[in-house]
Coordinates of C-alpha atoms in Angstrom, one line a residue:
Chain A
M1 CA -7.3 -20.2 -12.7
K2 CA -5.1 -20.8 -9.7
V3 CA -4.0 -18.4 -7.0
A4 CA -1.3 -19.3 -4.5
V5 CA -0.7 -17.4 -1.3
C6 CA 2.8 -17.7 0.2
C7 CA 2.5 -17.1 3.9
K8 CA 4.7 -17.3 7.0
A9 CA 4.3 -18.2 10.6
V10 CA 6.3 -15.9 12.8
P11 CA 7.0 -15.5 16.5
L12 CA 5.6 -12.4 18.1
D13 CA 7.0 -10.1 20.8
V14 CA 10.5 -11.3 20.4
G15 CA 13.2 -9.4 22.3
P16 CA 17.0 -9.9 22.2
E17 CA 16.8 -12.3 25.1
R18 CA 14.9 -14.8 23.0
V19 CA 17.2 -14.6 19.9
E20 CA 20.6 -16.1 19.3
V21 CA 23.0 -16.8 16.4
T22 CA 23.6 -20.6 16.1
G23 CA 25.3 -22.3 13.2
G24 CA 25.0 -19.3 10.9
Q25 CA 21.3 -19.0 11.6
I26 CA 19.3 -16.6 13.7
K27 CA 17.2 -18.7 16.0
T28 CA 14.4 -17.7 18.4
T29 CA 13.3 -19.6 21.4
S30 CA 9.6 -18.7 20.9
R31 CA 7.5 -21.8 20.7
E32 CA 4.3 -20.3 19.6
L33 CA 4.1 -19.0 16.0
F34 CA 1.4 -16.9 14.4
L35 CA 0.4 -16.0 10.9
N36 CA 2.4 -13.0 9.7
E37 CA 0.0 -10.0 9.8
V38 CA 0.4 -8.8 6.2
D39 CA 0.1 -12.4 4.9
E40 CA -3.4 -12.5 6.3
Y41 CA -4.3 -9.6 3.9
A42 CA -2.8 -11.7 1.1
M43 CA -5.1 -14.5 2.1
E44 CA -8.1 -12.1 2.2
S45 CA -7.2 -10.9 -1.3
A46 CA -7.1 -14.5 -2.6
L47 CA -10.6 -15.1 -1.0
A48 CA -11.9 -12.0 -2.7
L49 CA -10.7 -13.3 -6.0
K50 CA -12.3 -16.6 -5.3
K51 CA -15.6 -14.9 -4.7
K52 CA -15.4 -12.7 -7.7
Y53 CA -13.7 -14.9 -10.3
G54 CA -14.1 -18.4 -8.9
V55 CA -10.4 -19.0 -8.7
E56 CA -8.9 -22.0 -7.0
T57 CA -6.9 -20.9 -3.9
W58 CA -3.8 -22.4 -2.3
A59 CA -1.7 -21.5 0.6
L60 CA 2.0 -22.4 0.9
T61 CA 4.5 -21.9 3.7
V62 CA 8.1 -22.8 4.5
G63 CA 8.9 -24.0 8.0
S64 CA 8.8 -26.7 10.6
L65 CA 5.7 -28.4 11.9
Q66 CA 4.9 -25.5 14.1
S67 CA 4.6 -23.2 11.1
Q68 CA 1.5 -25.1 10.0
E69 CA -0.4 -22.7 12.2
A70 CA -0.4 -20.3 9.2
L71 CA -1.9 -22.9 7.0
Y72 CA -4.6 -23.7 9.6
V73 CA -5.6 -20.1 9.5
A74 CA -5.7 -20.3 5.7
L75 CA -8.0 -23.4 5.8
A76 CA -10.2 -21.8 8.5
K77 CA -10.6 -18.7 6.3
G78 CA -11.7 -20.9 3.4
L79 CA -8.7 -21.3 1.1
D80 CA -9.0 -24.6 -0.8
Q81 CA -5.6 -26.3 -0.5
V82 CA -2.5 -25.9 1.6
R83 CA 1.1 -27.2 1.3
R84 CA 4.2 -26.9 3.5
V85 CA 7.8 -27.0 2.4
N86 CA 9.6 -28.6 5.3
G87 CA 12.6 -26.9 6.9
D88 CA 13.6 -24.2 9.2
T89 CA 15.4 -21.0 8.1
D90 CA 15.5 -17.3 8.9
R91 CA 17.1 -16.5 5.5
P92 CA 14.8 -14.9 2.9
E93 CA 16.6 -16.3 -0.1
V94 CA 16.4 -19.8 1.3
V95 CA 12.6 -19.3 1.9
A96 CA 12.2 -18.0 -1.6
A97 CA 14.2 -21.0 -3.1
G98 CA 12.0 -23.5 -1.2
L99 CA 8.8 -21.7 -2.3
S100 CA 9.9 -21.3 -5.9
E101 CA 10.4 -25.1 -6.3
A102 CA 6.9 -25.8 -4.9
L103 CA 5.4 -23.1 -7.1
K104 CA 7.0 -24.5 -10.2
E105 CA 5.1 -27.7 -9.6
L106 CA 1.9 -25.9 -8.8
K107 CA 1.9 -23.5 -11.8
P108 CA -0.3 -20.8 -10.4
D109 CA -1.6 -17.8 -12.4
L110 CA -1.1 -15.5 -9.5
V111 CA 1.2 -15.7 -6.5
L112 CA 0.3 -13.5 -3.5
T113 CA 2.5 -12.7 -0.6
G114 CA 2.4 -10.1 2.2
V115 CA 4.7 -7.3 1.5
Q116 CA 7.1 -8.1 4.3
S117 CA 7.3 -10.2 7.4
V118 CA 7.4 -8.9 11.0
D119 CA 10.5 -11.0 11.8
W120 CA 13.0 -10.2 9.0
M121 CA 11.3 -7.0 7.8
G122 CA 13.1 -7.0 4.4
G123 CA 10.3 -7.5 1.9
E124 CA 12.6 -9.7 -0.4
V125 CA 10.8 -13.0 -0.7
G126 CA 8.0 -12.0 -3.1
V127 CA 10.4 -10.2 -5.4
F128 CA 12.9 -13.1 -5.4
L129 CA 9.9 -15.3 -6.4
S130 CA 9.0 -13.1 -9.3
E131 CA 12.6 -13.3 -10.5
A132 CA 13.0 -17.1 -10.0
L133 CA 9.7 -17.8 -11.7
G134 CA 10.1 -15.3 -14.5
M135 CA 6.8 -13.6 -13.5
A136 CA 5.7 -10.0 -13.6
L137 CA 5.8 -8.2 -10.2
G138 CA 3.4 -5.9 -8.4
F139 CA 4.9 -4.6 -5.2
A140 CA 2.9 -3.0 -2.3
V141 CA -0.4 -3.7 -4.0
V142 CA -3.3 -1.9 -2.4
E143 CA -6.1 -2.9 -4.9
I144 CA -6.5 -5.7 -7.4
V145 CA -8.7 -3.9 -9.9
E146 CA -9.3 -6.6 -12.5
L147 CA -8.1 -10.1 -13.2
G148 CA -8.3 -11.2 -16.8
D149 CA -7.2 -14.3 -18.7
E150 CA -3.8 -12.9 -19.5
S151 CA -3.3 -9.9 -17.3
V152 CA -4.1 -8.4 -13.9
Q153 CA -4.6 -4.7 -13.2
V154 CA -3.5 -3.4 -9.8
L155 CA -2.9 -0.2 -7.8
K156 CA 0.4 -0.1 -6.0
E157 CA 1.7 2.3 -3.4
I158 CA 4.7 4.3 -4.6
G159 CA 5.1 6.3 -1.4
G160 CA 4.1 9.8 -0.2
G161 CA 0.4 8.8 -0.5
R162 CA 0.7 8.3 -4.2
K163 CA -0.2 5.2 -6.2
A164 CA 0.7 3.7 -9.6
E165 CA -1.9 1.9 -11.7
I166 CA -0.2 -0.9 -13.5
I167 CA -1.2 -3.8 -15.8
L168 CA 0.8 -6.9 -15.4
K169 CA 0.9 -9.9 -17.7
T170 CA 0.0 -13.1 -15.9
P171 CA 1.4 -15.2 -14.3
A172 CA 2.4 -12.5 -11.8
V173 CA 3.5 -12.1 -8.2
L174 CA 1.7 -9.6 -6.2
C175 CA 3.2 -8.4 -2.9
I176 CA 0.1 -7.3 -1.0
Q177 CA 0.1 -4.3 1.3
S178 CA -1.8 -4.3 4.6
G179 CA -5.3 -2.8 4.6
I180 CA -6.2 -4.1 1.1
Q181 CA -9.2 -5.9 2.3
P182 CA -11.0 -6.1 5.7
V183 CA -9.7 -9.0 7.7
Q184 CA -12.3 -11.5 8.5
Y185 CA -12.3 -12.9 12.1
V186 CA -11.7 -16.6 12.4
S187 CA -12.8 -18.1 15.7
M188 CA -10.3 -20.1 17.8
M189 CA -12.7 -23.0 17.7
R190 CA -12.7 -23.1 13.9
R191 CA -8.9 -22.8 13.8
K192 CA -8.5 -25.7 16.3
K193 CA -10.8 -27.8 14.2
M194 CA -8.5 -27.3 11.2
R195 CA -5.6 -28.7 13.3
G196 CA -6.9 -32.1 12.7
I197 CA -6.5 -31.9 9.0
P198 CA -3.2 -33.5 7.7
I199 CA -1.0 -31.1 5.8
E200 CA 0.8 -32.4 2.7
V201 CA 4.5 -31.7 2.5
A202 CA 5.5 -30.2 -0.9
G203 CA 9.3 -30.5 -0.6
E204 CA 12.3 -30.0 1.7
L205 CA 14.5 -27.0 2.2
R206 CA 18.1 -27.6 1.2
P207 CA 20.0 -24.6 2.6
G208 CA 23.3 -26.2 1.8
S209 CA 22.5 -26.9 -1.8
L210 CA 20.5 -24.0 -3.1
P211 CA 19.5 -23.7 -6.7
A212 CA 22.3 -22.0 -8.6
S213 CA 20.4 -18.8 -9.1
F214 CA 20.1 -18.3 -5.3
V215 CA 23.7 -19.1 -4.3
G216 CA 25.2 -15.6 -4.9
L217 CA 22.5 -14.1 -2.6
S218 CA 23.7 -16.2 0.3
A219 CA 27.1 -14.7 0.6
Y220 CA 26.5 -13.4 4.1
H221 CA 26.1 -14.7 7.6
P222 CA 24.9 -13.4 10.9
V223 CA 27.5 -12.6 13.5
S224 CA 25.6 -11.4 16.5
V225 CA 22.3 -10.2 17.8
A226 CA 21.7 -7.6 20.5
A227 CA 19.2 -5.1 21.8
P228 CA 19.1 -2.1 19.3
Q229 CA 22.0 0.2 20.0
E230 CA 20.7 3.5 21.2
R231 CA 22.5 6.2 19.4
T232 CA 20.0 8.7 20.9
H233 CA 17.2 8.4 23.4
A234 CA 14.3 10.6 24.4
E235 CA 14.7 12.6 27.6
M236 CA 12.2 10.7 29.8
I237 CA 9.7 12.7 31.7
T238 CA 8.9 11.1 35.0
G239 CA 6.6 11.8 38.0
E240 CA 2.9 11.3 38.8
R241 CA 0.5 11.8 35.9
P242 CA -0.6 15.3 36.7
E243 CA 3.1 16.3 36.9
L244 CA 3.9 14.5 33.7
I245 CA 1.0 16.3 31.9
S246 CA 2.1 19.6 33.3
K247 CA 5.7 19.1 32.0
V248 CA 4.5 18.0 28.5
L249 CA 2.2 21.1 28.3
E250 CA 5.1 23.3 29.3
I251 CA 7.3 21.8 26.5
I252 CA 4.5 22.4 24.0
R253 CA 3.9 26.0 25.1
K254 CA 7.6 26.8 24.9
N255 CA 7.9 25.6 21.4
V256 CA 4.7 26.7 19.7
Chain B
M1 CA 41.9 3.7 -0.7
T2 CA 39.4 1.1 -1.9
T3 CA 38.9 0.5 -5.6
M4 CA 35.4 -1.0 -5.6
Q5 CA 32.9 1.3 -7.3
I6 CA 29.9 2.8 -5.5
F7 CA 26.6 3.5 -7.2
I8 CA 23.7 5.3 -5.5
Y9 CA 20.3 5.1 -7.2
I10 CA 18.5 8.4 -7.0
E11 CA 14.7 8.1 -6.8
P12 CA 12.4 10.7 -8.3
T13 CA 11.0 13.1 -5.8
E14 CA 8.6 16.0 -6.2
E15 CA 10.7 18.3 -4.2
K16 CA 14.4 18.1 -3.1
I17 CA 16.6 15.1 -3.6
D18 CA 16.4 12.7 -0.7
P19 CA 19.1 13.8 1.8
M20 CA 20.1 10.1 2.2
V21 CA 21.8 10.3 -1.2
R22 CA 24.3 12.8 0.2
Q23 CA 24.5 10.9 3.5
I24 CA 25.4 7.6 1.8
A25 CA 28.0 9.4 -0.4
V26 CA 29.7 11.0 2.7
K27 CA 29.7 7.7 4.5
A28 CA 31.2 5.8 1.5
R29 CA 33.8 8.5 1.0
N30 CA 34.7 8.3 4.7
M31 CA 35.1 4.5 4.3
G32 CA 37.8 5.2 1.7
F33 CA 35.8 4.6 -1.6
S34 CA 37.2 6.9 -4.3
T35 CA 34.6 6.6 -7.0
I36 CA 31.0 7.4 -6.2
R37 CA 28.4 7.7 -8.9
G38 CA 24.7 8.5 -8.9
I39 CA 22.2 6.9 -11.2
A40 CA 18.9 8.5 -12.3
V41 CA 16.5 7.0 -14.8
G42 CA 14.8 9.8 -16.8
N43 CA 15.3 13.5 -16.4
H44 CA 13.7 14.0 -13.0
L45 CA 16.9 15.5 -11.6
K46 CA 17.1 18.3 -14.2
G47 CA 17.7 21.5 -12.4
K48 CA 18.5 19.7 -9.1
E49 CA 22.1 18.7 -9.9
E50 CA 23.5 21.5 -7.7
Q51 CA 22.0 19.7 -4.7
L52 CA 24.6 17.0 -5.3
S53 CA 27.6 19.4 -5.5
G54 CA 30.5 18.0 -3.5
F55 CA 29.1 14.5 -3.2
L56 CA 29.3 12.6 -6.5
D57 CA 32.1 12.0 -8.9
E58 CA 29.6 11.4 -11.7
L59 CA 25.9 11.4 -12.3
L60 CA 24.6 8.9 -14.9
V61 CA 21.3 10.0 -16.4
V62 CA 19.6 7.3 -18.4
D63 CA 17.8 8.8 -21.4
A64 CA 14.6 7.0 -20.7
P65 CA 11.1 7.7 -22.1
S66 CA 8.9 9.9 -20.0
G67 CA 7.2 8.0 -17.2
S68 CA 10.0 5.4 -16.9
E69 CA 10.9 6.8 -13.5
Y70 CA 7.9 5.0 -12.1
S71 CA 8.4 1.7 -13.9
T72 CA 10.4 -0.5 -11.6
E73 CA 10.6 -3.1 -14.4
I74 CA 12.5 -0.6 -16.5
I75 CA 14.7 0.7 -13.6
G76 CA 15.5 -2.9 -12.6
N77 CA 16.7 -3.6 -16.2
V78 CA 18.8 -0.4 -16.2
L79 CA 20.4 -1.0 -12.9
T80 CA 21.2 -4.6 -13.7
D81 CA 22.8 -3.6 -17.0
L82 CA 24.9 -0.7 -15.6
L83 CA 26.1 -2.6 -12.5
G84 CA 26.7 -5.7 -14.5
S85 CA 29.0 -3.9 -17.0
A86 CA 30.8 -2.0 -14.2
G87 CA 32.3 -5.0 -12.5
P88 CA 32.1 -5.6 -8.7
S89 CA 30.3 -2.7 -7.2
L90 CA 28.2 -1.7 -4.3
L91 CA 24.7 -0.4 -5.2
F92 CA 23.0 1.7 -2.6
L93 CA 19.2 2.2 -2.5
S94 CA 16.9 3.8 0.0
F95 CA 14.6 1.3 1.8
T96 CA 11.5 2.9 0.2
H97 CA 8.8 1.3 -1.9
Q98 CA 11.1 1.5 -5.0
G99 CA 14.2 0.4 -3.1
M100 CA 12.4 -2.5 -1.5
E101 CA 11.4 -3.7 -5.0
L102 CA 14.6 -2.9 -6.9
G103 CA 17.1 -4.4 -4.4
P104 CA 16.0 -8.0 -4.7
V105 CA 15.6 -7.7 -8.5
V106 CA 19.2 -6.4 -9.1
A107 CA 20.8 -8.7 -6.4
Y108 CA 19.1 -11.8 -7.8
R109 CA 20.1 -11.0 -11.4
L110 CA 23.7 -10.1 -10.5
A111 CA 23.9 -13.1 -8.0
V112 CA 25.3 -10.9 -5.2
P113 CA 24.2 -10.6 -1.6
L114 CA 21.3 -8.3 -0.7
M115 CA 21.3 -6.4 2.6
T116 CA 17.9 -4.8 3.1
A117 CA 16.9 -2.1 5.6
C118 CA 20.4 -1.4 6.8
S119 CA 20.7 0.9 9.8
D120 CA 24.5 1.0 9.6
F121 CA 27.2 -0.5 7.4
K122 CA 31.0 -0.5 6.7
F123 CA 32.7 -2.0 3.7
S124 CA 36.2 -2.7 2.3
D125 CA 36.9 -4.0 -1.1
V126 CA 36.1 -7.6 -0.3
K127 CA 33.8 -7.7 2.7
G128 CA 31.5 -5.6 4.8
E129 CA 29.5 -5.5 8.0
V130 CA 25.9 -4.5 8.1
V131 CA 23.6 -3.8 11.0
R132 CA 19.9 -4.1 10.6
L133 CA 16.8 -4.4 12.8
I134 CA 14.6 -7.5 13.0
H135 CA 11.6 -8.7 15.0
A136 CA 9.6 -5.5 14.8
A137 CA 12.7 -3.4 15.4
K138 CA 13.3 -4.9 18.9
V139 CA 16.4 -6.9 18.0
E140 CA 19.5 -5.7 16.1
V141 CA 21.5 -8.2 14.0
T142 CA 25.0 -7.7 12.7
L143 CA 25.7 -9.5 9.4
E144 CA 29.1 -10.1 7.7
V145 CA 28.9 -9.9 4.0
N146 CA 31.2 -11.3 1.3
S147 CA 31.3 -8.5 -1.2
E148 CA 34.1 -9.7 -3.5
R149 CA 31.6 -9.9 -6.3
G150 CA 29.7 -6.8 -5.2
A151 CA 26.5 -6.3 -3.1
V152 CA 23.2 -4.4 -3.1
L153 CA 22.2 -2.5 0.0
S154 CA 19.0 -0.7 0.9
V155 CA 19.4 1.8 3.7
Q156 CA 16.6 2.4 6.2
K157 CA 15.2 5.9 6.0
G158 CA 16.6 8.2 8.7
A159 CA 19.3 5.7 9.6
L160 CA 22.1 8.1 8.6
R161 CA 20.5 11.2 10.0
D162 CA 23.6 11.8 12.2
I163 CA 25.9 12.1 9.3
E164 CA 26.9 15.7 8.7
T165 CA 26.7 16.7 5.1
E166 CA 26.8 20.4 5.4
G167 CA 30.1 21.8 4.1
F168 CA 31.3 18.5 2.8
G169 CA 34.0 19.7 0.4
A170 CA 35.4 16.6 -1.3
L171 CA 34.1 18.0 -4.6
S172 CA 33.0 21.5 -5.2
N173 CA 31.0 21.5 -8.3
A174 CA 27.8 19.8 -9.4
P175 CA 28.8 16.3 -10.6
P176 CA 29.5 15.9 -14.3
V177 CA 26.5 14.4 -16.0
R178 CA 27.0 11.4 -18.3
S179 CA 24.1 10.7 -20.5
V180 CA 23.4 6.9 -20.8
P181 CA 21.6 6.1 -24.1
W182 CA 18.4 4.2 -24.0
K183 CA 18.6 0.5 -25.0
E184 CA 15.7 -1.5 -26.3
T185 CA 16.5 -4.2 -23.6
Y186 CA 15.6 -1.6 -20.9
G187 CA 11.9 -1.7 -22.0
T188 CA 9.1 -3.4 -20.3
A189 CA 7.9 -6.9 -21.2
K190 CA 5.7 -7.8 -18.3
S191 CA 4.2 -4.6 -16.9
Q192 CA 2.8 -1.3 -18.0
V193 CA 2.3 1.8 -15.8
V194 CA -1.0 3.3 -17.0
G195 CA -1.3 6.1 -14.5
I196 CA -0.1 7.8 -11.4
I197 CA -2.6 8.8 -8.8
G198 CA -1.7 11.7 -6.5
E199 CA -2.2 12.0 -2.9
N200 CA -5.9 12.1 -2.0
L201 CA -6.5 14.7 0.6
G202 CA -10.2 14.5 0.3
E203 CA -12.2 17.3 1.9
G204 CA -10.6 17.2 5.3
E205 CA -7.7 19.0 6.9
D206 CA -4.2 18.8 5.5
I207 CA -2.0 17.4 8.2
G208 CA 1.0 18.7 6.4
K209 CA 0.0 22.2 7.4
A210 CA -0.5 21.6 11.1
R211 CA 1.8 23.2 13.7
I212 CA 0.8 20.6 16.3
L213 CA 0.0 17.0 15.4
V214 CA -1.6 14.6 17.8
S215 CA -0.9 11.2 16.3
V216 CA -2.3 7.9 17.4
G217 CA -1.2 4.3 16.7
R218 CA -2.5 0.8 17.0
G219 CA -2.3 1.2 20.8
L220 CA -5.4 3.3 20.7
G221 CA -7.1 -0.1 20.9
D222 CA -10.5 0.8 19.6
P223 CA -12.0 3.4 17.2
D224 CA -14.4 4.3 20.1
N225 CA -11.3 6.0 21.6
L226 CA -10.8 8.3 18.7
P227 CA -13.1 11.2 19.9
V228 CA -10.8 11.6 23.0
A229 CA -7.8 11.9 20.7
Q230 CA -9.7 14.3 18.5
E231 CA -10.7 16.4 21.4
L232 CA -7.1 16.5 22.6
A233 CA -5.9 17.7 19.2
A234 CA -8.6 20.3 19.2
Q235 CA -7.7 21.5 22.7
L236 CA -4.1 21.9 21.6
G237 CA -5.1 23.7 18.5
G238 CA -3.7 20.9 16.3
M239 CA -4.8 18.2 14.0
L240 CA -5.2 14.4 14.3
S241 CA -2.9 12.1 12.4
C242 CA -2.0 8.4 12.8
S243 CA 0.2 5.5 11.9
R244 CA -0.6 2.9 9.2
P245 CA -2.4 0.3 11.3
V246 CA -5.1 2.9 12.2
V247 CA -5.9 3.4 8.6
D248 CA -5.6 -0.3 7.7
M249 CA -8.2 -1.1 10.4
G250 CA -10.5 1.6 8.9
W251 CA -10.5 3.8 12.0
L252 CA -9.3 6.9 10.1
P253 CA -9.1 7.8 6.4
A254 CA -5.8 7.6 4.6
R255 CA -5.3 11.4 4.5
H256 CA -4.4 11.2 8.3
Q257 CA -1.6 8.7 7.7
V258 CA 2.0 9.7 8.5
G259 CA 4.9 7.6 7.1
L260 CA 6.5 6.2 4.1
S261 CA 3.2 5.2 2.6
G262 CA 1.4 8.3 3.8
K263 CA 2.3 11.9 4.3
S264 CA 5.7 13.3 5.4
V265 CA 5.2 16.0 8.0
S266 CA 7.3 18.5 9.9
P267 CA 5.1 20.1 12.6
T268 CA 6.5 22.1 15.5
V269 CA 5.2 19.5 17.9
Y270 CA 4.5 15.9 17.1
L271 CA 2.7 14.1 20.0
A272 CA 2.9 10.4 19.3
L273 CA 0.4 8.5 21.3
A274 CA 0.7 4.7 21.5
I275 CA 2.8 4.6 18.3
S276 CA 5.6 1.9 18.6
G277 CA 7.8 3.7 16.1
Q278 CA 8.4 1.3 13.1
A279 CA 10.8 2.8 10.6
N280 CA 8.1 3.3 8.0
H281 CA 6.3 5.7 10.3
L282 CA 9.4 7.4 11.6
A283 CA 10.4 8.2 8.0
G284 CA 7.4 10.4 7.7
M285 CA 7.8 12.5 10.9
E286 CA 11.5 12.5 11.9
T287 CA 11.9 16.1 10.8
S288 CA 9.4 17.4 13.3
K289 CA 10.9 20.1 15.6
I290 CA 9.8 18.5 18.9
I291 CA 8.7 14.9 19.1
I292 CA 7.0 13.8 22.3
A293 CA 6.2 10.1 22.6
V294 CA 3.7 8.6 25.1
N295 CA 3.8 4.8 25.2
K296 CA 3.4 2.2 28.0
D297 CA 6.2 0.0 26.5
P298 CA 9.5 1.4 27.6
Q299 CA 11.2 -0.6 24.8
A300 CA 9.1 1.0 22.1
P301 CA 11.5 2.1 19.3
I302 CA 9.8 5.5 19.1
F303 CA 11.8 6.6 22.2
Q304 CA 15.0 6.4 20.2
L305 CA 13.8 9.2 17.9
A306 CA 11.6 11.2 20.2
H307 CA 13.0 14.3 22.0
Y308 CA 10.8 13.6 25.1
G309 CA 9.3 10.4 26.3
V310 CA 6.6 9.5 28.7
I311 CA 5.9 5.9 29.8
D312 CA 2.1 5.9 30.4
D313 CA -1.2 4.5 29.3
I314 CA -2.7 6.9 26.7
H315 CA -6.2 6.0 27.9
Q316 CA -5.4 7.6 31.2
F317 CA -3.1 10.2 29.8
M318 CA -5.3 11.7 27.1
P319 CA -8.4 12.6 29.2
Q320 CA -6.3 14.0 32.0
M321 CA -4.4 16.2 29.6
I322 CA -7.7 17.4 28.1
E323 CA -8.8 18.3 31.6
A324 CA -5.6 20.1 32.3
L325 CA -5.9 22.1 29.1
K326 CA -9.5 23.1 29.9
L327 CA -8.5 24.2 33.4
S328 CA -5.7 26.3 32.0
K329 CA -8.1 28.1 29.7
E330 CA -10.5 29.0 32.5

C-alpha cells in the first residue's frame, strides 16, 4: 500500500514589502523556504501509517529547487521516497494540476496533504486533487482510525468542537488538520545531511497549458498587493508597564 | 440591475442561522443583484425561516435523507446540480470547514473560478473584484475575476461584520420555500458518515460560560508559562482559554480552544495574550463585548479586531498584572 504526502515549502514572516504582483503572479522576495507547518502533520500521519501498517511513504512537492527543503525534511523524518514537480507558482489550481499529473503516475492508495498553507491560506489543493483524481475526500482529518484494504475510517472536524466519523473508499485524499500527531523533532544536522541526496523531478508545471479540467478555475488574476486595509483598529494603550496594567484593569473593572 | 443569479448555501447550525447569510444577501442586493436564493440540504432550517425574512427571494430546501446535512459528498453533488442547471451564477459559502471543502468541489465541477477566504468583494454580471488575505494575514491581495460563466466564493467569517442587516426591508416576509426533490445522483458513492461526535467538554470548566476569558496563544512560548496565565485568570475571576496551536502542541486540552474548530465564546472581557489573530480564531471570539489584546508584534492582525491594544511582552505583562491585582485586593 502506498501513501503520498503532498507538501509545500513556504516563506515565513512575509510582509507587504516583500511581495509583489509580476506577470499575473504573486511573487515574494524571501529566499529561504520552510516546510508548511500543517504539511508536517501530514508527514507525521504517513509515518504513523508506515509504523502501523507497513505502508510505503512518498512525499511530493511543486516548486523550484529551493522548495526541495520540504522534501529534505520528509527524508530526514523517514519517508521512503520523494519527488519534485518543477515550476514556480502561487496559484493553487496550478499546484493541484502539477501534483495530480504526478499522482496519476504514482497511483497511491492514500494522498495526504496539510489542510491549508500559510501563504495562500485557502485550503483548495487537497480538494482539487480529490476531484481531479476521482478519489474520496476527508477534509480537516484529526484522526485516522483504521486503514483497510478498500477503505479508511477517519474523524474529521466539522466546526464548533464537533467531529464527524466517516468511512471513505480508497483511494482517498485526506486533508490533515494540525495536531493530529505529535511532531517529531528533526535535527538541523540530519536535515543538512539529506541535502546531499539528489531529488528526482517528476514533471514540469505548465501554467499556460493546464489540463482542461483546471482551465475554468484559472479565470482570475492578481491586481495588487498591500498591507491589510484597516477598517478598524484597537485603541492602543500606551505608557510604562505599570501604567498600562492600571489602564487595562480599569477597563476590565468598568465593564464587568 | 444585474441579472446573474446569486445562491447562498446555508450551513446547518445548532442555534441561529449564521448572520453572514444575511450579510452576504444585503451586500449582493446593494451590488444590484435582483435574485438571491438560499440553499439548504435537509430540513435543518425548519422553524428558522423567519430569520431570513427580508433577505432572500427564495429558499431552496433539498428533500434529503436525515444526516445528509453533514455529508459534504451529498451537499457537493446537490450544489453542483442546482448551480449547473441554473446557468451562470455566483455561489456564496462561508469559509468554514464545510465551505472550505465544498467551494473547490463545486468550482472544479462547474469549471468556474474559486475565490476562497474573501474579506471583501464586488461583482457585476461579467466580472468581479475580490480582496483576501495571504501570508498569515499580513498581506492583502486584490484579485480580478472573470465571472462570465459564474464563480464560487467563500467569505471569511466576520469579514462582513460591518454590514448593517437590522431593518433591511427589501422583502418583508419569510422567503417562499421551494422543495427540491431528492435525486438518486445526489447520493454518496465514496464516503459514509457513520457518526457525529459532539463537543467534548470533559470534566473541566466550560469556557462558554465565563464572563472573563484570559486566552493565550502560541506566543506563550512554553507550557511552563501556563501557571502564570492560569493565576492571572484566577485573579481576574475568569477562566483560561487558548488558540489552536496551544492545543495542537498539547499544552492545554481541546475544551479550552476558541475558534472555528473549537468553541465560540462571547464573554464580557476577552484578554488575548500573545494571540496573533488568525481568522479561524477571531471567528470564535469576535462577539466578545470587550476585547483587549496584548502582543509584542504591532502588526499582529488581532489589533484590527480588538477594542484595546497593548504592545508588550506577555512574559513581563502577566506577572506584573497579577501583582497589581493582588495589591488592589489587600
